XYZ file of N, CA and C in Angstrom:
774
model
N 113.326 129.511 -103.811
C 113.585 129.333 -102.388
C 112.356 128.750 -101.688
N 112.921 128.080 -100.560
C 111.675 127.294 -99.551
C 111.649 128.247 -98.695
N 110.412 128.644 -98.040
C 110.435 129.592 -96.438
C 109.348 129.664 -96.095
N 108.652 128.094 -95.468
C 107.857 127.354 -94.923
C 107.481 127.597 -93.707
N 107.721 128.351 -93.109
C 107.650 128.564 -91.575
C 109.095 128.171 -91.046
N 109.493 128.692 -89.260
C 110.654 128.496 -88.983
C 110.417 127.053 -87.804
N 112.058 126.936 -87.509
C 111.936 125.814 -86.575
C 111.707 124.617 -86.688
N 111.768 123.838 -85.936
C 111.721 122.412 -85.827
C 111.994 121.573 -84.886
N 111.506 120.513 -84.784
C 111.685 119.366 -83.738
C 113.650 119.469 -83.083
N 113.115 119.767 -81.601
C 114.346 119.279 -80.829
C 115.513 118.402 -80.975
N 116.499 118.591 -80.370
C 117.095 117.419 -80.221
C 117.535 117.316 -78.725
N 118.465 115.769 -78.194
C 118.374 115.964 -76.998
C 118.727 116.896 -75.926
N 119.404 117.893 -76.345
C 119.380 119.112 -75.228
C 118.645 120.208 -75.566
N 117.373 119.820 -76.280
C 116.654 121.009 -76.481
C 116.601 121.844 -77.312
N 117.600 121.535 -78.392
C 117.866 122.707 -79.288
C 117.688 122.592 -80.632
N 117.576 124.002 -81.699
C 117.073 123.353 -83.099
C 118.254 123.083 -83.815
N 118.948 121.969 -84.323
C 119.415 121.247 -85.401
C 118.836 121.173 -86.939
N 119.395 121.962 -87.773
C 118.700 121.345 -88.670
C 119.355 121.030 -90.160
N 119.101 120.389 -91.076
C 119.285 119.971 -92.451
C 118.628 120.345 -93.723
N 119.357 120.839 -94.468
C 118.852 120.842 -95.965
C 120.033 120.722 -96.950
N 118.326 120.715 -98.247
C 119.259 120.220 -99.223
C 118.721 120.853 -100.736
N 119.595 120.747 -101.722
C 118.819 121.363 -103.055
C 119.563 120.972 -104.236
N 118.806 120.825 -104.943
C 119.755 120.201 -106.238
C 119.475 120.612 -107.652
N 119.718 121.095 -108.389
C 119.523 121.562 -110.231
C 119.680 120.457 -110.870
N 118.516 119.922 -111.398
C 118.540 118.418 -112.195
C 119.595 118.950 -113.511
N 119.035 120.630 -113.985
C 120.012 120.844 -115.186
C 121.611 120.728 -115.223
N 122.000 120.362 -114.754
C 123.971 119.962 -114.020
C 123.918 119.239 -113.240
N 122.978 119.145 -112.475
C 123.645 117.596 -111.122
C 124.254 118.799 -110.001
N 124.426 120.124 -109.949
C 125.007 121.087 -108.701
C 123.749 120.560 -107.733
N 124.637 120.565 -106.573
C 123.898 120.418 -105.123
C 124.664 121.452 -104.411
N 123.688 121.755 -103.140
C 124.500 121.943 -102.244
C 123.682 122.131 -100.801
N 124.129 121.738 -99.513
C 123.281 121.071 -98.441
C 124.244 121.425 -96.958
N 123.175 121.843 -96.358
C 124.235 121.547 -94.724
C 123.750 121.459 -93.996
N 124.119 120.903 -92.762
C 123.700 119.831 -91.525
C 124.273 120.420 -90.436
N 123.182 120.295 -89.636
C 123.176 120.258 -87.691
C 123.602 121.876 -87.680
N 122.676 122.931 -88.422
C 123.001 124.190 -88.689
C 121.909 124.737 -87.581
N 122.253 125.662 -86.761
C 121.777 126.281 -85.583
C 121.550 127.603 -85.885
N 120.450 128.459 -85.328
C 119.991 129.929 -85.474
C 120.293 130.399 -87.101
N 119.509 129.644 -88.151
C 119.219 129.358 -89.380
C 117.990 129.671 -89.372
N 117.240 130.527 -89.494
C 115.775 130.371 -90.069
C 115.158 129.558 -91.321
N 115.820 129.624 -92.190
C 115.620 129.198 -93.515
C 116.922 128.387 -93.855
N 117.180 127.115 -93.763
C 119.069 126.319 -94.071
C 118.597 126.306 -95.629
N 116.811 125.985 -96.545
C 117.356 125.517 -97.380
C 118.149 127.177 -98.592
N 117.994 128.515 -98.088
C 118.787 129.318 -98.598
C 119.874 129.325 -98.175
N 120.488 128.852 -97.509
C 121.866 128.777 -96.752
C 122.350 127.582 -97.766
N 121.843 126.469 -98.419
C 121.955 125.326 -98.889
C 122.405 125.732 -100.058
N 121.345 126.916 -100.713
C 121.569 127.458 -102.211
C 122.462 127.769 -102.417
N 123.449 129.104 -101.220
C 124.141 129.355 -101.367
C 125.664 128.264 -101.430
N 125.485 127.491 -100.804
C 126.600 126.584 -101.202
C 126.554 126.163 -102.296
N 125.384 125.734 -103.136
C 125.920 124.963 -103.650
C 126.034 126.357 -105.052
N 125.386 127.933 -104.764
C 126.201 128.510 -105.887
C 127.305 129.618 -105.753
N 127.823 129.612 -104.674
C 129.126 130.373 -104.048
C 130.142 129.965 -104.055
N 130.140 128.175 -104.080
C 130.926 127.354 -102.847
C 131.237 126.420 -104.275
N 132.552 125.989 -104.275
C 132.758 124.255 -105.244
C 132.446 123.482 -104.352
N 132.066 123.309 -102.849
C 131.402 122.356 -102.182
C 130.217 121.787 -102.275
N 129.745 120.948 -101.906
C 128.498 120.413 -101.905
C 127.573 120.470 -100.440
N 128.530 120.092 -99.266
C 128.012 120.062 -98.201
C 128.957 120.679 -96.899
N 128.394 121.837 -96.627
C 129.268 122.395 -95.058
C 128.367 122.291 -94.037
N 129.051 121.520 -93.042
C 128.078 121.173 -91.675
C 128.842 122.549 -90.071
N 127.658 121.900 -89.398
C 127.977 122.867 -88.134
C 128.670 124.201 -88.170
N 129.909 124.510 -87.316
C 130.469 125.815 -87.374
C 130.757 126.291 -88.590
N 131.062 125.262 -89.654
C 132.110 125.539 -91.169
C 130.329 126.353 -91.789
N 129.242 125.678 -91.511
C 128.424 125.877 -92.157
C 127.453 127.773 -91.562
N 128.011 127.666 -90.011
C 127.545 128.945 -89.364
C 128.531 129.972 -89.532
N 129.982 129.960 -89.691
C 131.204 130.982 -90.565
C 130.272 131.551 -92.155
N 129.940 130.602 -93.072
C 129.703 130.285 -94.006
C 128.586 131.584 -94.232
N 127.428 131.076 -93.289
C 126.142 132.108 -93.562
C 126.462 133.083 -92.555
N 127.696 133.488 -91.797
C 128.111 134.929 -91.722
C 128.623 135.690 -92.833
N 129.661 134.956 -93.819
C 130.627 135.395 -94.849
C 128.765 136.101 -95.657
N 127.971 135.159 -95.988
C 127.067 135.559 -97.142
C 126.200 136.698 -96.450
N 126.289 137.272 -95.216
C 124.932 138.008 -94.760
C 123.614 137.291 -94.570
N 123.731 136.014 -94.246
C 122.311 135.432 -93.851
C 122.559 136.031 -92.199
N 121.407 136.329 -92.065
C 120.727 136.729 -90.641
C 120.967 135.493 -89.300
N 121.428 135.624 -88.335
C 121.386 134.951 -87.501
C 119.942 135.166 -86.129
N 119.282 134.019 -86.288
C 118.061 134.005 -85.282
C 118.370 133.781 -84.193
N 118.076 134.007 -83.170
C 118.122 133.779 -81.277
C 117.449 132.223 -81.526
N 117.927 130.572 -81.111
C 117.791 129.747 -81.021
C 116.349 129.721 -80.790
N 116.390 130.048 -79.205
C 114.706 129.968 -78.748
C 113.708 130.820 -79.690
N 114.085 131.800 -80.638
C 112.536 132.224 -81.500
C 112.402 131.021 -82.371
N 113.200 129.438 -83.001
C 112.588 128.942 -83.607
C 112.028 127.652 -82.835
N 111.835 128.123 -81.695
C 111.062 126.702 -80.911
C 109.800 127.533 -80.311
N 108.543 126.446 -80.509
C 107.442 126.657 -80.399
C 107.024 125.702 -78.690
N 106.281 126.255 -78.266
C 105.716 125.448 -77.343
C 105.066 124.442 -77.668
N 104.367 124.301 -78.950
C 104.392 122.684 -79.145
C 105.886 121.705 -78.822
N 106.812 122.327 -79.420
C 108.134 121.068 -79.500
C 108.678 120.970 -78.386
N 108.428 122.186 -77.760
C 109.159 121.863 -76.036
C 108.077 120.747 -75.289
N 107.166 121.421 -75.157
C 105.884 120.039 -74.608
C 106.565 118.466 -74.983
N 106.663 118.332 -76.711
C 106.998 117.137 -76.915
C 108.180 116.859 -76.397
N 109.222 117.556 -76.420
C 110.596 117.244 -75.898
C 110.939 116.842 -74.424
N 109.840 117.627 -73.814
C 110.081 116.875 -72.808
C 109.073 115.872 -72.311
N 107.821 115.767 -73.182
C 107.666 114.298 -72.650
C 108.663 113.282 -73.430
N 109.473 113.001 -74.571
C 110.197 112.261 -74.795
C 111.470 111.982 -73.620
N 111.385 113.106 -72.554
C 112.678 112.755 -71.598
C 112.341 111.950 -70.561
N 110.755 111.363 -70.643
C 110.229 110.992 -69.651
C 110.685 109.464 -69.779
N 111.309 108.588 -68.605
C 111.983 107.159 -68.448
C 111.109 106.009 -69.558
N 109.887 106.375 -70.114
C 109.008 105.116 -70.046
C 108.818 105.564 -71.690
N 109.546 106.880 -72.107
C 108.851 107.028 -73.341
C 110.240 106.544 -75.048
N 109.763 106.168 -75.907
C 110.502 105.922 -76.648
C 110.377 107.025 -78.298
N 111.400 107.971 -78.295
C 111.035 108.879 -79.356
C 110.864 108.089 -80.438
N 111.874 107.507 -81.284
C 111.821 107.204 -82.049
C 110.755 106.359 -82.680
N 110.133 105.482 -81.693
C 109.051 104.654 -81.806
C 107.802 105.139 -82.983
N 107.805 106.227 -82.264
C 106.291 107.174 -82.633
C 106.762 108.628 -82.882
N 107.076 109.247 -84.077
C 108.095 110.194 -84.877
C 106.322 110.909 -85.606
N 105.814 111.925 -84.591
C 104.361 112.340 -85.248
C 104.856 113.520 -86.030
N 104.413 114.644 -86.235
C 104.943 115.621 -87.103
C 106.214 116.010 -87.551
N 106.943 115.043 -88.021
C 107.949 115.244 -88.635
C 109.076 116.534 -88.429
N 108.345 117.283 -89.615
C 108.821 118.502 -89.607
C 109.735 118.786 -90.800
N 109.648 117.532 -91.642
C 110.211 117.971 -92.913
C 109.242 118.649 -93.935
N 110.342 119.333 -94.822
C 109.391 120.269 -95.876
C 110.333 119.864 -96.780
N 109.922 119.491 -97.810
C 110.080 119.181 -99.636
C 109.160 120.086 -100.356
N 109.844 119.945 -101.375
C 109.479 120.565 -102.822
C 110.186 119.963 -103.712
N 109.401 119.529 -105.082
C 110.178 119.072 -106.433
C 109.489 120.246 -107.423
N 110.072 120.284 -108.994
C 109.512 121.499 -109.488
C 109.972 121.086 -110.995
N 109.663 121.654 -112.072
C 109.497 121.342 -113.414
C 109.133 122.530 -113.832
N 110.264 122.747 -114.922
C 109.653 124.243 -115.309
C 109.495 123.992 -117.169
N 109.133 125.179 -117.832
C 108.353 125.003 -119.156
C 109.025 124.574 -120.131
N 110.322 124.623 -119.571
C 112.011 124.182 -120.571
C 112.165 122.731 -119.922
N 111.484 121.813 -118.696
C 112.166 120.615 -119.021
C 113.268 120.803 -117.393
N 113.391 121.637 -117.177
C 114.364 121.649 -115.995
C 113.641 121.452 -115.281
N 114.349 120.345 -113.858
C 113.561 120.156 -112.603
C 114.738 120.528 -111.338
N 114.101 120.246 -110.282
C 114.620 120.934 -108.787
C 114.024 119.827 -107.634
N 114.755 119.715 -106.790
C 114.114 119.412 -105.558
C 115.224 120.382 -104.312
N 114.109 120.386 -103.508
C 114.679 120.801 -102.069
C 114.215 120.620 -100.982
N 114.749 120.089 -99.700
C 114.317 119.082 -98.728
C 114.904 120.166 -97.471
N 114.332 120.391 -96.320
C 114.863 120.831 -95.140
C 114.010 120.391 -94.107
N 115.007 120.017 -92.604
C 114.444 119.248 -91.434
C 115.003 119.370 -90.286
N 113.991 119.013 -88.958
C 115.183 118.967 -88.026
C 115.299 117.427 -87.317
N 114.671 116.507 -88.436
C 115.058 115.341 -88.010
C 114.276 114.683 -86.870
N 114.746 113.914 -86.369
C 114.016 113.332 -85.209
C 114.040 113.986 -83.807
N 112.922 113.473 -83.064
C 112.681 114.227 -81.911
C 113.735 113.573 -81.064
N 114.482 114.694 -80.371
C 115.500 114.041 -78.958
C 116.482 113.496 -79.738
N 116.860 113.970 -80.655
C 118.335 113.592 -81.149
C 119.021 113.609 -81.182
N 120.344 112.464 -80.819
C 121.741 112.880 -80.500
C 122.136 114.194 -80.915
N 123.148 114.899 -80.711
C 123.458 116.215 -80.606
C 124.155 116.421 -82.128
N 124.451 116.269 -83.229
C 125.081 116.365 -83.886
C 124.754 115.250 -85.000
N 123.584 114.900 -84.947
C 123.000 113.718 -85.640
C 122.649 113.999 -87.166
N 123.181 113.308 -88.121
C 122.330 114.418 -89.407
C 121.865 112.636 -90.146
N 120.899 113.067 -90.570
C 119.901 112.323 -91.604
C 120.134 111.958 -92.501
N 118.865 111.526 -93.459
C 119.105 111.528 -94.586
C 118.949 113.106 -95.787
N 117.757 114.066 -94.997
C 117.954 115.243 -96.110
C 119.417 115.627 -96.480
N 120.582 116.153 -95.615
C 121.846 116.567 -95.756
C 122.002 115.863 -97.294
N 121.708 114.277 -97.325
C 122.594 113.882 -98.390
C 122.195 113.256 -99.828
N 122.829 113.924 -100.247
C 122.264 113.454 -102.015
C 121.879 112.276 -102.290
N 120.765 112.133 -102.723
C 120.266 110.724 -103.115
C 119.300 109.987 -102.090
N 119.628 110.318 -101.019
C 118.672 109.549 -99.706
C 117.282 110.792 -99.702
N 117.723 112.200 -99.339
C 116.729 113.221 -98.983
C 116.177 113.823 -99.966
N 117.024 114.113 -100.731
C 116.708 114.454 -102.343
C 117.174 114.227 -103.654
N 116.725 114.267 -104.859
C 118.028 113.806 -105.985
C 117.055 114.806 -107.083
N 117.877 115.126 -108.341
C 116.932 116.114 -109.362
C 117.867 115.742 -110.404
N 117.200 115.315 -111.505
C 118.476 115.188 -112.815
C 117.517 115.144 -113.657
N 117.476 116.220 -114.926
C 116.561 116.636 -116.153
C 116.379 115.180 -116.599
N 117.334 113.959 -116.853
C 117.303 113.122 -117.805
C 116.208 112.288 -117.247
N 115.778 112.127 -116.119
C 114.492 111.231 -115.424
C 113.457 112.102 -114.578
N 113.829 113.016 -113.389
C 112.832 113.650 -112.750
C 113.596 114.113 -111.736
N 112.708 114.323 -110.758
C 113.170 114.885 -109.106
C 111.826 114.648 -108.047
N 112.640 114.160 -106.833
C 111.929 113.695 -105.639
C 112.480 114.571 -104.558
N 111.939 114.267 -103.678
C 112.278 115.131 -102.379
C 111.789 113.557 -101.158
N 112.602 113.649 -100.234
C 112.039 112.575 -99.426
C 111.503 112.988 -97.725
N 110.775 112.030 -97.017
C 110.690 112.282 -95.374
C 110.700 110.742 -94.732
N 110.652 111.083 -93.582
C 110.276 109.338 -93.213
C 111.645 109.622 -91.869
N 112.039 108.342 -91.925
C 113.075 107.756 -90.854
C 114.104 107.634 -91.410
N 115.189 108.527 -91.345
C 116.600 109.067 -91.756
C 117.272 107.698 -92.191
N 117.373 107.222 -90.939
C 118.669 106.402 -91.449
C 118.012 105.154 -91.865
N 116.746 104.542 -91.791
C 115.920 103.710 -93.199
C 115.896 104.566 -94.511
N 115.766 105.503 -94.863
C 116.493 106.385 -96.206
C 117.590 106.412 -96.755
N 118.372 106.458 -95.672
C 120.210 106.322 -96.154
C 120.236 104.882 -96.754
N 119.307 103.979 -95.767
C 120.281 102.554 -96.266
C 119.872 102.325 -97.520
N 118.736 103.084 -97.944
C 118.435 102.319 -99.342
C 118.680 103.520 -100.439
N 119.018 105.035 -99.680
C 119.555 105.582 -100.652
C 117.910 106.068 -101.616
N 116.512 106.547 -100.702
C 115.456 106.099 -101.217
C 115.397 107.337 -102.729
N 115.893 108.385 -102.557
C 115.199 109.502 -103.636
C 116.041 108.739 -105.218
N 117.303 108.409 -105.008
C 118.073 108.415 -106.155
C 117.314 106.359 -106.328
N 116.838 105.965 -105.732
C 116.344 104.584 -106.004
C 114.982 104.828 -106.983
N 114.387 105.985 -106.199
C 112.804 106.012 -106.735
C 113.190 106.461 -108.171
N 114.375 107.683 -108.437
C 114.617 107.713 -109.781
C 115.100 106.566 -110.757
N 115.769 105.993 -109.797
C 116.284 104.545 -111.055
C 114.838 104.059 -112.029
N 114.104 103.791 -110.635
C 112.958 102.831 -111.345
C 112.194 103.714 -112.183
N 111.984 104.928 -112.318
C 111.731 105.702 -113.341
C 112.532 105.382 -114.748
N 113.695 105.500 -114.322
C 114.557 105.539 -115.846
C 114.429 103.906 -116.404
N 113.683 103.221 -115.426
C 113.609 101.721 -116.141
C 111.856 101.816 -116.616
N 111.226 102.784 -116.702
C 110.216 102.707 -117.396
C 109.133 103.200 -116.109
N 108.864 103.156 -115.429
C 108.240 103.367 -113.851
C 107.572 104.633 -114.900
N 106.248 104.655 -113.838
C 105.503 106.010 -113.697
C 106.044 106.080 -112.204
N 105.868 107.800 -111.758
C 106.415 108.564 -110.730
C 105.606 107.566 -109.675
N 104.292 106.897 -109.572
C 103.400 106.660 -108.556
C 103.935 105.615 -108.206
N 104.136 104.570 -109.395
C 104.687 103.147 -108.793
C 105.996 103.122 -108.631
N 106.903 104.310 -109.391
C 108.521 104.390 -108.756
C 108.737 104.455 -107.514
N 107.494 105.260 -106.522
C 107.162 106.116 -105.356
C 107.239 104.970 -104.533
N 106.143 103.920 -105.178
C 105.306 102.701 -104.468
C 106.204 101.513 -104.243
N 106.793 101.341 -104.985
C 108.294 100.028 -105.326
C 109.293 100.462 -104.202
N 109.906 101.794 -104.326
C 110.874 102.378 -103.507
C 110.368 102.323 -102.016
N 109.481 102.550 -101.519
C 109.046 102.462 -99.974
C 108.703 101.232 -99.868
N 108.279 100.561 -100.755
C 107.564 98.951 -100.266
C 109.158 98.377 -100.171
N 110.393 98.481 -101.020
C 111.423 97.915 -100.710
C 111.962 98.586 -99.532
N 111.933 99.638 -99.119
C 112.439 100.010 -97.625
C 111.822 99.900 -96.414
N 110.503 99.564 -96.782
C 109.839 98.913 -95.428
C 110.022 97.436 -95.176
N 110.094 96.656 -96.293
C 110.536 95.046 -96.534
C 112.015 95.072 -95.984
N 112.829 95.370 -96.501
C 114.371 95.236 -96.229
C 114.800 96.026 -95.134
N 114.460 97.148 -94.244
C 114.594 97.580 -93.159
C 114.012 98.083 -92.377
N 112.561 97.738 -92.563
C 111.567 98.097 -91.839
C 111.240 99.652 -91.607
N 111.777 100.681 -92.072
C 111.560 101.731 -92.460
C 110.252 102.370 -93.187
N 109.792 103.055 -92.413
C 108.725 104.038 -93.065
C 108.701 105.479 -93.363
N 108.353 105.933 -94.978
C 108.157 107.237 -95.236
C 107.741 107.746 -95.874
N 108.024 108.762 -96.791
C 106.901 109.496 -97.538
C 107.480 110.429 -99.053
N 107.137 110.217 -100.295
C 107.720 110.550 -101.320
C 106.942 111.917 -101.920
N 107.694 113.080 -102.708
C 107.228 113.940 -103.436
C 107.962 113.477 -104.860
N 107.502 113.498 -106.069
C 108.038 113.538 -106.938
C 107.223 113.370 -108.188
N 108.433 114.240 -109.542
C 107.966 114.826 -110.826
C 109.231 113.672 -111.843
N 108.641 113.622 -112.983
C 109.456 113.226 -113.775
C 109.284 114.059 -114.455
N 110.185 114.070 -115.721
C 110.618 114.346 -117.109
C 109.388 114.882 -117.509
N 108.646 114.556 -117.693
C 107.167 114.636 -119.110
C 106.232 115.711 -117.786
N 106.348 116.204 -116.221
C 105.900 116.649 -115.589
C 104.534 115.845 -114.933
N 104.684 114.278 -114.835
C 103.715 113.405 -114.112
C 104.100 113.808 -112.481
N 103.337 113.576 -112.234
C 103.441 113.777 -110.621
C 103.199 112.382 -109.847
N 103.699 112.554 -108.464
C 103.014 111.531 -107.224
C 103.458 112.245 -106.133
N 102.558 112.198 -105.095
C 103.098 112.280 -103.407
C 102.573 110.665 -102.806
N 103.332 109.859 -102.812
C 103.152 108.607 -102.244
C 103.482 108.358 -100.466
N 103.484 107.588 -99.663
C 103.482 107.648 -98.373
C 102.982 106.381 -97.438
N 104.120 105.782 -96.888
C 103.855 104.476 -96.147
C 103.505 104.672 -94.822
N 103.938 106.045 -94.254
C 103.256 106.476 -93.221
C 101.646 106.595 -92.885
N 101.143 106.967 -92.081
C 99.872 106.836 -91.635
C 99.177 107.850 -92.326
N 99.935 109.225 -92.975
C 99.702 110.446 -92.939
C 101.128 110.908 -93.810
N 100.648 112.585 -94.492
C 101.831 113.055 -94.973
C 101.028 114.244 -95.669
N 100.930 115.692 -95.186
C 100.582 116.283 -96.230
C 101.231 117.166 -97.191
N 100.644 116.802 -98.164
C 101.345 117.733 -99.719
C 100.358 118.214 -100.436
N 100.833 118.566 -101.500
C 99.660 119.833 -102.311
C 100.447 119.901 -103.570
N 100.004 120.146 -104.856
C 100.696 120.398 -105.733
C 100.024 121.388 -106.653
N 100.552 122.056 -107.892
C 99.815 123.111 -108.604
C 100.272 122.206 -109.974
N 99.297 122.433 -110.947
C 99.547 121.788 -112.108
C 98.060 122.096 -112.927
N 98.633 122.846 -114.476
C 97.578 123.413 -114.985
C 96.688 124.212 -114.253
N 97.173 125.257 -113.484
C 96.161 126.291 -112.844
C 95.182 125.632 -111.917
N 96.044 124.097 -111.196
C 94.621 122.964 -110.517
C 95.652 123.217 -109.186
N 95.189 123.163 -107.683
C 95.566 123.026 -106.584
C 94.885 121.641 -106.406
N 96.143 121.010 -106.360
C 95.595 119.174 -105.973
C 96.461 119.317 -104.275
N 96.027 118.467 -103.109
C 96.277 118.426 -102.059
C 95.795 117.234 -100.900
N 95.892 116.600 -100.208
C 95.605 116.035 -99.454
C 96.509 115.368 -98.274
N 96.072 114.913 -97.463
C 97.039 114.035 -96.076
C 96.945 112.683 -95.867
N 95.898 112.341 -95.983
C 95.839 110.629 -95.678
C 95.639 109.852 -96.824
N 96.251 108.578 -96.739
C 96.099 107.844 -97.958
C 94.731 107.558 -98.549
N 95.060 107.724 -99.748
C 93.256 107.718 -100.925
C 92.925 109.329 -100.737
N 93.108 110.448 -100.168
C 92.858 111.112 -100.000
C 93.575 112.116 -101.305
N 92.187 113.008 -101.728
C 92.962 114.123 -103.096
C 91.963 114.958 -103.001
N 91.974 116.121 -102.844
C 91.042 117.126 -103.547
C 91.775 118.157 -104.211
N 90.974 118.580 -104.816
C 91.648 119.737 -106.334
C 90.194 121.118 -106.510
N 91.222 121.591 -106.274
C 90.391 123.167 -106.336
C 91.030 124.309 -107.123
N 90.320 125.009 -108.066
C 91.505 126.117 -108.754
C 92.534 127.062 -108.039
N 93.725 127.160 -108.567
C 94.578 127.543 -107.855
C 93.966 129.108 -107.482
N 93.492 129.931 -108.160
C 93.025 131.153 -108.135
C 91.948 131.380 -107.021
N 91.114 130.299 -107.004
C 90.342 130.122 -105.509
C 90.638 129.915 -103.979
N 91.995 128.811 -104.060
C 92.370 128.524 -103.336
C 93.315 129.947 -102.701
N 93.606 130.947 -103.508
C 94.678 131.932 -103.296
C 93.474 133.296 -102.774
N 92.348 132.999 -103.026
C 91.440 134.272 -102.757
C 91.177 133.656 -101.062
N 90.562 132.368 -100.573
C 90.233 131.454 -99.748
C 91.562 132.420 -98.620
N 92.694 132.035 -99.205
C 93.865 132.024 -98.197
C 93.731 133.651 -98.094
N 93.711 134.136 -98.903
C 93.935 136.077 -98.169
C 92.689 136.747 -97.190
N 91.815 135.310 -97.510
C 90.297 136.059 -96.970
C 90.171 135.749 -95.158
N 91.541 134.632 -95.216
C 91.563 134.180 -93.948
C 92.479 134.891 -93.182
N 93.615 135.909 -94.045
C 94.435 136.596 -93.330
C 93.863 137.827 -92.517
């Protein structure tokens, strides 16, 4: 399970919307849902579809019935909005300002994963763009654009600008070029350089193949990720940027700050 912190970027009446997604490379099972409200966590709400449910994807009310039937907890809307996102939300209501233009903290969270048998995972959850139509869903919701996981090549997780993701379909693209021989970095690198060329779209890749190579690639300005591999905490945000510290340090560091 993902449980990253709560909340996320607005949409235009103020409220949290959000998307996820998850997939078992070992079968190809998904399961994902969209424009889900007083959700703390959608991508366990996600799990459960896709291992309760022969569905793949339940959106809105079908998806808030759904995590009543299972006992997921329902949150009061306003505990997952922060006074950062209201600040931003409403300067985006201001006549002169353009959200989409300038899309700064995201607010997506990925994960891809590889375990000692060869099985991989990804899982993607968001609330999309700032000031967003009311019922707007992305690319995380849907297989192949937000995330894709299949043992026979790897698993990615994606972020960036939704519907430049959809058109090119970026997670299940970055895997193709893997299965044509690609390392994860230049599958990463090919896949965004063709979605910034062909639709001017910018974003940001996590992903593992088969043999457990890694990349976090990123056409954005910025993007941070972190990964664990061989007992190493590798991490960084801006491009060229990596540092690696033992995971065991990095875990003493973090309790010493609690």
């Amino acid at each position: 399970y993902l449980s990253l912190g709560c909340g996320s970027v607005l949409n235009e009446k103020g409220e949290v919307e959000m998307d996820a997604i998850i997939m078992d490379g070992k079968n190809l099972d998904s399961g994902a849902v969209s424009a889900v409200k007083c959700i703390a966590n959608p991508i366990k709400l996600a799990r459960l579809v896709m291992e309760k449910t022969k569905h793949m994807l339940l959106t809105d009310h079908g998806a808030h019935l759904f995590a009543q039937a299972m006992g997921i907890p329902e949150v009061p809307g306003e505990k997952l909005i922060t006074e950062r996102s209201r600040e931003r939300w409403k300067k985006n209501l201001e006549p002169d300002s353009n959200p989409e233009e300038f899309q700064k903290d995201l607010g997506t969270v990925g994960a891809v994963a590889i375990d000692s048998e060869g099985n991989v995972a990804c899982a993607t959850s968001t609330g999309g763009l700032s000031n967003k139509l009311i019922g707007r869903v992305g690319d995380t919701a849907c297989i192949g654009s937000g995330g894709y996981a299949d043992n026979r090549s790897g698993a990615t997780s994606t972020t960036g600008h939704g519907e430049s993701i959809m058109k090119v379909v970026l997670a299940r693209l970055i895997l193709y070029h893997m299965e044509q021989g690609m390392s994860p970095e230049v599958a990463a690198d090919t896949a965004l350089d063709y979605m910034k060329t062909r639709v001017g779209g910018l974003g940001g890749v996590i992903v593992v193949n088969k043999a457990g190579e890694w990349a976090a690639r990123f056409s954005t300005k910025q993007m941070s990720w972190a990964t664990v591999k061989d007992d190493n905490l590798h991490y960084g945000i801006y491009n060229g940027e990596k540092h690696t510290k033992p995971v065991d340090e990095a875990l003493a560091s973090e309790r010493g700050g609690l």
